[in-house]
Amino acid sequence: MRKLLAVLAGLAVIYFGVSGRSSDERGLSGGLVLLAVAAALLVWYLTRPGDKPAK
Protein backbone atom coordinates (compact mmCIF):
# COMPACT_ATOMS: atom_id res chain seq x y z
CA MET A 1 0.00 0.00 0.00
CA ARG A 2 2.89 2.37 0.79
CA LYS A 3 4.42 1.79 -2.63
CA LEU A 4 1.15 2.55 -4.38
CA LEU A 5 0.60 5.78 -2.43
CA ALA A 6 4.17 6.92 -3.05
CA VAL A 7 3.92 6.26 -6.79
CA LEU A 8 0.55 8.02 -6.98
CA ALA A 9 1.94 11.05 -5.17
CA GLY A 10 4.84 11.28 -7.60
CA LEU A 11 2.58 10.89 -10.60
CA ALA A 12 0.18 13.52 -9.27
CA VAL A 13 3.02 16.04 -8.94
CA ILE A 14 4.16 15.30 -12.48
CA TYR A 15 0.61 15.49 -13.86
CA PHE A 16 -0.26 18.79 -12.23
CA GLY A 17 3.17 20.21 -12.96
CA VAL A 18 2.94 19.46 -16.66
CA SER A 19 -0.74 20.34 -17.08
CA GLY A 20 -0.30 23.72 -15.39
CA ARG A 21 2.09 25.04 -18.03
CA SER A 22 1.30 26.85 -21.24
CA SER A 23 1.29 24.88 -24.49
CA ASP A 24 4.72 26.13 -25.61
CA GLU A 25 6.39 25.08 -22.34
CA ARG A 26 5.31 21.44 -22.35
CA GLY A 27 7.80 18.89 -21.15
CA LEU A 28 9.28 17.44 -18.03
CA SER A 29 11.93 19.54 -16.34
CA GLY A 30 14.55 18.28 -13.92
CA GLY A 31 13.09 20.34 -11.10
CA LEU A 32 9.69 18.80 -11.61
CA VAL A 33 11.17 15.31 -11.47
CA LEU A 34 13.01 16.15 -8.24
CA LEU A 35 9.80 17.55 -6.75
CA ALA A 36 7.93 14.37 -7.69
CA VAL A 37 10.63 12.19 -6.11
CA ALA A 38 10.55 14.34 -2.98
CA ALA A 39 6.77 14.00 -2.76
CA ALA A 40 6.99 10.23 -3.18
CA LEU A 41 9.67 9.97 -0.49
CA LEU A 42 7.62 12.15 1.87
CA VAL A 43 4.57 9.92 1.42
CA TRP A 44 6.75 6.84 1.89
CA TYR A 45 8.12 8.30 5.14
CA LEU A 46 4.76 9.46 6.49
CA THR A 47 3.01 6.13 5.84
CA ARG A 48 5.58 3.95 7.56
CA PRO A 49 4.22 1.53 10.16
CA GLY A 50 4.45 2.58 13.78
CA ASP A 51 6.73 0.94 16.35
CA LYS A 52 3.94 0.21 18.80
CA PRO A 53 1.28 -2.42 18.16
CA ALA A 54 -2.33 -1.27 17.99
CA LYS A 55 -4.43 -1.79 21.10
XYZ file of N, CA, C and O in Angstrom:
220
model
N 0.824 -1.191 0.000
C 0.000 0.000 0.000
C 0.874 1.264 0.000
O 0.539 2.235 -0.657
N 1.993 1.203 0.739
C 2.894 2.365 0.787
C 3.470 2.657 -0.590
O 3.595 3.820 -0.979
N 3.838 1.602 -1.298
C 4.417 1.795 -2.633
C 3.418 2.455 -3.567
O 3.768 3.367 -4.320
N 2.179 2.000 -3.521
C 1.146 2.552 -4.380
C 0.909 4.029 -4.079
O 0.824 4.856 -4.997
N 0.819 4.379 -2.809
C 0.601 5.775 -2.433
C 1.781 6.657 -2.831
O 1.594 7.787 -3.302
N 2.988 6.148 -2.685
C 4.170 6.923 -3.055
C 4.218 7.152 -4.565
O 4.511 8.267 -5.025
N 3.923 6.120 -5.328
C 3.915 6.265 -6.786
C 2.815 7.224 -7.220
O 3.034 8.084 -8.092
N 1.646 7.111 -6.629
C 0.551 8.018 -6.979
C 0.875 9.465 -6.633
O 0.516 10.383 -7.381
N 1.554 9.686 -5.535
C 1.942 11.050 -5.170
C 2.921 11.625 -6.182
O 2.787 12.780 -6.606
N 3.892 10.835 -6.587
C 4.844 11.285 -7.595
C 4.181 11.563 -8.928
O 4.456 12.572 -9.581
N 3.284 10.678 -9.339
C 2.579 10.885 -10.597
C 1.660 12.100 -10.547
O 1.501 12.808 -11.544
N 1.050 12.348 -9.409
C 0.181 13.521 -9.270
C 0.988 14.808 -9.409
O 0.548 15.762 -10.059
N 2.170 14.844 -8.817
C 3.018 16.037 -8.942
C 3.412 16.243 -10.394
O 3.357 17.366 -10.911
N 3.782 15.181 -11.071
C 4.159 15.301 -12.485
C 2.959 15.738 -13.320
O 3.065 16.624 -14.169
N 1.806 15.143 -13.079
C 0.614 15.489 -13.857
C 0.246 16.958 -13.696
O 0.050 17.673 -14.674
N 0.145 17.410 -12.457
C -0.264 18.786 -12.233
C 0.841 19.771 -12.615
O 0.560 20.902 -13.002
N 2.075 19.349 -12.541
C 3.168 20.212 -12.959
C 3.216 20.408 -14.454
O 3.500 21.504 -14.947
N 2.924 19.362 -15.196
C 2.939 19.457 -16.658
C 1.668 20.111 -17.178
O 1.705 20.916 -18.099
N 0.525 19.797 -16.587
C -0.738 20.341 -17.084
C -0.914 21.815 -16.732
O -1.714 22.498 -17.353
N -0.164 22.326 -15.782
C -0.302 23.717 -15.387
C 0.499 24.682 -16.234
O 0.424 25.891 -16.035
N 1.247 24.182 -17.182
C 2.086 25.036 -18.026
C 1.356 25.434 -19.291
O 0.378 24.812 -19.693
N 1.871 26.453 -19.949
C 1.303 26.846 -21.236
C 1.716 25.837 -22.304
O 2.623 25.022 -22.103
N 1.078 25.894 -23.453
C 1.294 24.882 -24.485
C 2.710 24.919 -25.067
O 3.207 23.904 -25.535
N 3.375 26.074 -25.055
C 4.718 26.128 -25.609
C 5.795 25.724 -24.607
O 6.951 25.604 -24.956
N 5.429 25.492 -23.367
C 6.389 25.083 -22.338
C 6.186 23.639 -21.908
O 6.565 23.259 -20.809
N 5.550 22.835 -22.718
C 5.307 21.436 -22.352
C 6.629 20.694 -22.193
O 7.610 20.993 -22.834
N 6.612 19.704 -21.352
C 7.799 18.889 -21.146
C 8.045 18.676 -19.670
O 7.413 19.282 -18.813
N 8.961 17.816 -19.396
C 9.282 17.441 -18.027
C 10.641 18.020 -17.676
O 11.647 17.651 -18.261
N 10.666 18.932 -16.726
C 11.935 19.537 -16.337
C 12.576 18.733 -15.204
O 11.916 17.927 -14.539
N 13.846 18.976 -14.993
C 14.552 18.282 -13.922
C 14.021 18.646 -12.549
O 13.934 17.804 -11.654
N 13.643 19.902 -12.382
C 13.092 20.337 -11.097
C 11.773 19.670 -10.781
O 11.487 19.336 -9.624
N 10.968 19.463 -11.806
C 9.688 18.797 -11.606
C 9.883 17.336 -11.219
O 9.179 16.811 -10.360
N 10.861 16.704 -11.817
C 11.166 15.307 -11.473
C 11.659 15.224 -10.031
O 11.246 14.337 -9.272
N 12.523 16.146 -9.636
C 13.006 16.153 -8.243
C 11.872 16.402 -7.260
O 11.824 15.798 -6.179
N 10.949 17.286 -7.612
C 9.799 17.550 -6.752
C 8.909 16.317 -6.636
O 8.407 16.009 -5.548
N 8.732 15.590 -7.717
C 7.929 14.369 -7.691
C 8.593 13.294 -6.828
O 7.916 12.613 -6.054
N 9.908 13.169 -6.943
C 10.628 12.192 -6.115
C 10.542 12.588 -4.641
O 10.339 11.732 -3.770
N 10.661 13.875 -4.364
C 10.554 14.342 -2.979
C 9.162 14.071 -2.415
O 9.018 13.651 -1.254
N 8.132 14.279 -3.215
C 6.766 14.000 -2.758
C 6.570 12.512 -2.490
O 5.958 12.122 -1.493
N 7.113 11.678 -3.372
C 6.991 10.233 -3.179
C 7.731 9.782 -1.918
O 7.220 8.965 -1.146
N 8.916 10.334 -1.694
C 9.665 9.973 -0.485
C 8.973 10.463 0.781
O 8.985 9.779 1.813
N 8.353 11.630 0.706
C 7.620 12.147 1.865
C 6.432 11.256 2.197
O 6.192 10.930 3.368
N 5.696 10.831 1.186
C 4.566 9.921 1.420
C 5.065 8.593 1.951
O 4.480 8.012 2.868
N 6.174 8.098 1.408
C 6.754 6.844 1.888
C 7.118 6.957 3.369
O 6.872 6.051 4.155
N 7.702 8.091 3.749
C 8.116 8.297 5.137
C 6.907 8.448 6.058
O 6.880 7.877 7.146
N 5.908 9.195 5.634
C 4.755 9.458 6.491
C 3.831 8.254 6.645
O 3.050 8.208 7.596
N 3.888 7.295 5.747
C 3.007 6.129 5.844
C 3.715 4.903 6.397
O 3.195 3.794 6.285
N 4.860 5.097 7.001
C 5.577 3.947 7.563
C 4.804 3.406 8.771
O 4.099 4.157 9.458
N 4.924 2.111 9.009
C 4.225 1.532 10.156
C 4.824 2.025 11.464
O 6.023 2.295 11.558
N 3.993 2.129 12.470
C 4.447 2.577 13.778
C 5.224 1.501 14.511
O 5.177 0.314 14.176
N 5.950 1.893 15.552
C 6.727 0.940 16.350
C 5.858 0.188 17.339
O 6.178 -0.923 17.728
N 4.781 0.815 17.766
C 3.941 0.214 18.801
C 2.768 -0.541 18.169
O 2.166 -0.053 17.220
N 2.432 -1.697 18.695
C 1.279 -2.420 18.161
C -0.027 -1.717 18.533
O -0.118 -1.038 19.564
N -1.033 -1.884 17.717
C -2.329 -1.272 17.986
C -3.004 -1.965 19.154
O -2.863 -3.167 19.349
N -3.734 -1.207 19.939
C -4.430 -1.789 21.102
C -5.842 -2.137 20.765
O -6.483 -1.570 19.974
